[in-house]
PDB file of C-alpha atoms in Angstrom:
ATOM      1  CA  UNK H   1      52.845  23.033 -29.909  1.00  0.00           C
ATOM      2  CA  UNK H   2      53.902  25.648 -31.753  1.00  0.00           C
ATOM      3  CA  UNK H   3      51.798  25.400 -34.806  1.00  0.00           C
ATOM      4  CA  UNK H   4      49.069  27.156 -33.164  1.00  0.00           C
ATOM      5  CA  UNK H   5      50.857  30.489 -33.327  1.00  0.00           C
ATOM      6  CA  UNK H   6      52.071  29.899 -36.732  1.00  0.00           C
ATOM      7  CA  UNK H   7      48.823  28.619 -38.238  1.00  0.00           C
ATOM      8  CA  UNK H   8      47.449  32.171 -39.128  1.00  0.00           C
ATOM      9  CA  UNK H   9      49.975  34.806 -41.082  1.00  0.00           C
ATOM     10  CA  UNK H  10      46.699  36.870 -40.532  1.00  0.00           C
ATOM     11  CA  UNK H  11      47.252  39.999 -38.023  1.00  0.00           C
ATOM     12  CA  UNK H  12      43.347  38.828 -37.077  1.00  0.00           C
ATOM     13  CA  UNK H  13      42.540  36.435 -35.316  1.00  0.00           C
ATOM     14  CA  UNK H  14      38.939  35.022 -34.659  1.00  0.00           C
ATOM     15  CA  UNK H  15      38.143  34.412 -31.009  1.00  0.00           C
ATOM     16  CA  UNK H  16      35.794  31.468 -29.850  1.00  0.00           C
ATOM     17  CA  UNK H  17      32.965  33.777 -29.610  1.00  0.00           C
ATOM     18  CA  UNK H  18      33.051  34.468 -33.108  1.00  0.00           C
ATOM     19  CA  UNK H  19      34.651  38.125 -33.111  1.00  0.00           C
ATOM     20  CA  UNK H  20      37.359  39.376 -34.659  1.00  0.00           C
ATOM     21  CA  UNK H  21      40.049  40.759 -32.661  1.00  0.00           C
ATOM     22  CA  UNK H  22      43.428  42.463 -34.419  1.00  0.00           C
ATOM     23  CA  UNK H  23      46.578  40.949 -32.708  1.00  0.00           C
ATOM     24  CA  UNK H  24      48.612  43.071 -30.004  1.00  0.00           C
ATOM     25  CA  UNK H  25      52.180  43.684 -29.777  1.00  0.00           C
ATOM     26  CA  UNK H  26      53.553  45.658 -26.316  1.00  0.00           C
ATOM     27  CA  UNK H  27      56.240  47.791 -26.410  1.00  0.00           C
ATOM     28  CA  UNK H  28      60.120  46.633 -26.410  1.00  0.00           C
ATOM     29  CA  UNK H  29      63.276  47.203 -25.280  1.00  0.00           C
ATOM     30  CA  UNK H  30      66.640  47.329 -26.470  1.00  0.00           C
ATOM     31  CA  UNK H  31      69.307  47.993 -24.428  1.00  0.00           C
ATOM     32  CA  UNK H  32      72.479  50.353 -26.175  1.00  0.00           C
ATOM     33  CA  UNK H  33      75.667  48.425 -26.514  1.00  0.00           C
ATOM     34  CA  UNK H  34      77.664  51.884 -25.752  1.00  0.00           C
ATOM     35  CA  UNK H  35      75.858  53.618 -22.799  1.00  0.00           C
ATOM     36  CA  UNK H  36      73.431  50.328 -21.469  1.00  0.00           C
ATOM     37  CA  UNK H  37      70.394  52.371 -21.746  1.00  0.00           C
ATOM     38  CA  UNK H  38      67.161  50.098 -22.582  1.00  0.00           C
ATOM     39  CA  UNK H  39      65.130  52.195 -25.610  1.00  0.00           C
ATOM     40  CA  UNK H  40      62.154  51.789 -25.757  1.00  0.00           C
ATOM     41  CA  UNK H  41      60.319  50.331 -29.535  1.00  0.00           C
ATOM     42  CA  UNK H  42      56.351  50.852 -29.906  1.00  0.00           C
ATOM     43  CA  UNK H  43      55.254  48.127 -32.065  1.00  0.00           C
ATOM     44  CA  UNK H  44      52.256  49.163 -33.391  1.00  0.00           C
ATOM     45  CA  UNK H  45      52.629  49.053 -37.182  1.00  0.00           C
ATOM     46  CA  UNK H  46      54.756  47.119 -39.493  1.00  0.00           C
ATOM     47  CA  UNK H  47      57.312  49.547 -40.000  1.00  0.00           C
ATOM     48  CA  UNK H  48      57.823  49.918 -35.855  1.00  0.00           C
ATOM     49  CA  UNK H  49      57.741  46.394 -35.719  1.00  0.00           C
ATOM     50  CA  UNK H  50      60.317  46.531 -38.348  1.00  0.00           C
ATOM     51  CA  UNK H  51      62.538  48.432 -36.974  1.00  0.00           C
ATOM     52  CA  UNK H  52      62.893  46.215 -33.170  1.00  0.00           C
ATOM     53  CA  UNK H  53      63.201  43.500 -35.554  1.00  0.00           C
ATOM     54  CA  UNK H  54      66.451  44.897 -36.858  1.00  0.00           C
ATOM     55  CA  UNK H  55      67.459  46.340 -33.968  1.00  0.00           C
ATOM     56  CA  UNK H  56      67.386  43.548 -31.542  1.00  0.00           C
ATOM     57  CA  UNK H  57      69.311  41.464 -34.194  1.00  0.00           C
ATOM     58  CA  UNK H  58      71.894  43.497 -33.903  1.00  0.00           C
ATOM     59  CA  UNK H  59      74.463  42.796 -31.050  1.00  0.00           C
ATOM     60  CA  UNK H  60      76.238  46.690 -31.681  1.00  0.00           C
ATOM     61  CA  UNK H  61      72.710  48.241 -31.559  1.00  0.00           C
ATOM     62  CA  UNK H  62      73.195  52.079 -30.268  1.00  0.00           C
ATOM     63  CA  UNK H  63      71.074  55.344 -29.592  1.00  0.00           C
ATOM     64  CA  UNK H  64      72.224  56.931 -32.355  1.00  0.00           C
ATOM     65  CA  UNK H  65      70.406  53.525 -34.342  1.00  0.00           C
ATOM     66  CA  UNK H  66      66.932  54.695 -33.293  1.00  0.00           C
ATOM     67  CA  UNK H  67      64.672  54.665 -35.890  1.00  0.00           C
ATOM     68  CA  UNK H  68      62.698  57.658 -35.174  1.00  0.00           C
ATOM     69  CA  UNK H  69      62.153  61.531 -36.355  1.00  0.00           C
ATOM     70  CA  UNK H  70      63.602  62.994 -33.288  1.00  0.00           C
ATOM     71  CA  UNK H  71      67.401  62.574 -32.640  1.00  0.00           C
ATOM     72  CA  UNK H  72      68.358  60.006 -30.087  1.00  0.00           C
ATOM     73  CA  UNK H  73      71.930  60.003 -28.251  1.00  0.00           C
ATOM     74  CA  UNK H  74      73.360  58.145 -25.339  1.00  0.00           C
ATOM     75  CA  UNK H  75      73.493  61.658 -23.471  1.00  0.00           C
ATOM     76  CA  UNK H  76      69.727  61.722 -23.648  1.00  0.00           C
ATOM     77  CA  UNK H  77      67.823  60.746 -20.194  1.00  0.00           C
ATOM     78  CA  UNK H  78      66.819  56.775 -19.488  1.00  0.00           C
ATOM     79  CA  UNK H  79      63.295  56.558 -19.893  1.00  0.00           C
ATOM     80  CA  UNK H  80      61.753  56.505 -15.846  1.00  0.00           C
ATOM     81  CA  UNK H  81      61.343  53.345 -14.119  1.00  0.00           C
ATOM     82  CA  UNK H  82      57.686  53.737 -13.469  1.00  0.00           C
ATOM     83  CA  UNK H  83      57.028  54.672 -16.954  1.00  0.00           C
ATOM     84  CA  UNK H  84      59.264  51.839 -18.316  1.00  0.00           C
ATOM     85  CA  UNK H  85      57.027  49.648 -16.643  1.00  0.00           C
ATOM     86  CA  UNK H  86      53.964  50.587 -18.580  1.00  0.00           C
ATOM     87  CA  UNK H  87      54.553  48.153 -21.690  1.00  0.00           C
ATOM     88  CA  UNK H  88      51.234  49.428 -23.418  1.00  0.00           C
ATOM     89  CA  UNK H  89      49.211  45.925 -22.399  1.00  0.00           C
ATOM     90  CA  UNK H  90      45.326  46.154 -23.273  1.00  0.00           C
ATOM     91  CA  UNK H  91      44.860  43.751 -20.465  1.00  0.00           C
ATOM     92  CA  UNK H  92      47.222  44.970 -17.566  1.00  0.00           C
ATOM     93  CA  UNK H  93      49.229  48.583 -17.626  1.00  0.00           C
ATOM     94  CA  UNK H  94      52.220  46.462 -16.268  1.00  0.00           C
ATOM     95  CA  UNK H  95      52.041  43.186 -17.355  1.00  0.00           C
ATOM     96  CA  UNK H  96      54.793  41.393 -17.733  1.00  0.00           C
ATOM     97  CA  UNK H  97      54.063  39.230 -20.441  1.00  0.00           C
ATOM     98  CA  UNK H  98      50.705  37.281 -21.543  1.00  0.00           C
ATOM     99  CA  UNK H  99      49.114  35.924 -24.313  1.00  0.00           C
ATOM    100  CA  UNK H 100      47.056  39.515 -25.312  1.00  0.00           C
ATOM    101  CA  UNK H 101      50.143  41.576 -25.569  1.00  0.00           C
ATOM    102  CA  UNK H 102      53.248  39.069 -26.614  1.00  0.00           C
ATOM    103  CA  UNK H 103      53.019  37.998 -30.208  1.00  0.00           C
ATOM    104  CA  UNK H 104      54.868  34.907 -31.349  1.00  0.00           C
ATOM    105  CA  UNK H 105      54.384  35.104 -34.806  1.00  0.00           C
ATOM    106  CA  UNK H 106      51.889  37.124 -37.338  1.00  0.00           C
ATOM    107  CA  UNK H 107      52.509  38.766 -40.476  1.00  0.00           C
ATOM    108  CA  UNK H 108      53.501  42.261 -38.878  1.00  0.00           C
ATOM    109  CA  UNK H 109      56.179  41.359 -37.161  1.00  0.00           C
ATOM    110  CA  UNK H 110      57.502  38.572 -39.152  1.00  0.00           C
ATOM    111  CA  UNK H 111      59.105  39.380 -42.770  1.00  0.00           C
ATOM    112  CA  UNK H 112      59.723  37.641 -46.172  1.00  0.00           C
ATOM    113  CA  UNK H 113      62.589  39.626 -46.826  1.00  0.00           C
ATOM    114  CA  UNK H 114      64.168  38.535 -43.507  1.00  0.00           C
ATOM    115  CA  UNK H 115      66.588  35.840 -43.644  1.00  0.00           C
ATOM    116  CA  UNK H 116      66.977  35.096 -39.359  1.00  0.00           C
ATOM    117  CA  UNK H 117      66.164  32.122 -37.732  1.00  0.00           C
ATOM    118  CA  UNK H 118      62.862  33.161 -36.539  1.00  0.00           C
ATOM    119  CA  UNK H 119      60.866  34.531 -39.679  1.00  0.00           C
ATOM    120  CA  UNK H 120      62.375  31.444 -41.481  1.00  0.00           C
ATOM    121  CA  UNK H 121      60.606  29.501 -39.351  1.00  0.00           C
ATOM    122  CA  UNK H 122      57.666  31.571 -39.298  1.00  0.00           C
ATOM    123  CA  UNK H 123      56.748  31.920 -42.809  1.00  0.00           C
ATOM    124  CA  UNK H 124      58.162  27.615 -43.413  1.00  0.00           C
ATOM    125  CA  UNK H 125      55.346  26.426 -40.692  1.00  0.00           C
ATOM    126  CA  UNK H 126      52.689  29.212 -42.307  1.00  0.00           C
ATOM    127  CA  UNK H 127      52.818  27.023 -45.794  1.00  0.00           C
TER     128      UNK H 127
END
């Protein structure tokens, strides 16, 4: 069942109609070990999807961890609820979760140089 997702390392994917249609991925959040504030991770390029990637593996992940030009402590403001809830879906501004904005698998957010659980098995069922 899974293969599907893991058939193409492309980030395109052709749709039934015949058009090609670049792969989404909606924002994240990981949640500071030290203050419990949820950050939030644009995934847009490889290097942003990068960085969640490292960041939710690890278990002591902090503000001071963010990956980002601007500083980022835990006395810095939560991010609003009604703006938390915009995840950045092309389909719905507060979805929840579907199959245009959550990626299983595709070469962006999956890495060769990663040895976890879940790029192994990308990259094995890709060959």
């Amino acid at each position: 069942a899974l293969y599907r997702h893991y058939k193409n390392l492309n980030y395109l994917k052709v749709t039934q109609t015949g058009s090609v249609k670049q792969h989404y991925h909606r924002d994240e959040f990981i949640r500071c070990y030290k203050c419990l504030k949820e950050r939030r991770f644009r995934r847009r390029s490889n290097n942003e999807c990068r960085a969640y990637h490292d960041a939710s593996l690890n278990p002591n992940w902090e503000c001071s961890n963010y990956p980002s030009d601007r500083s980022l402590s835990c006395d810095d403001e939560d991010e609003r609820e009604v703006r938390r809830a915009i995840r950045g879906c092309v389909r719905l501004r507060t979805c929840q979760g579907c199959i245009e904005c959550v990626c299983l698998g595709c070469s962006m957010c999956r890495f060769r140089d990663c040895d976890c659980r879940i790029c192994e098995d990308y990259l094995a069922n890709c060959q």
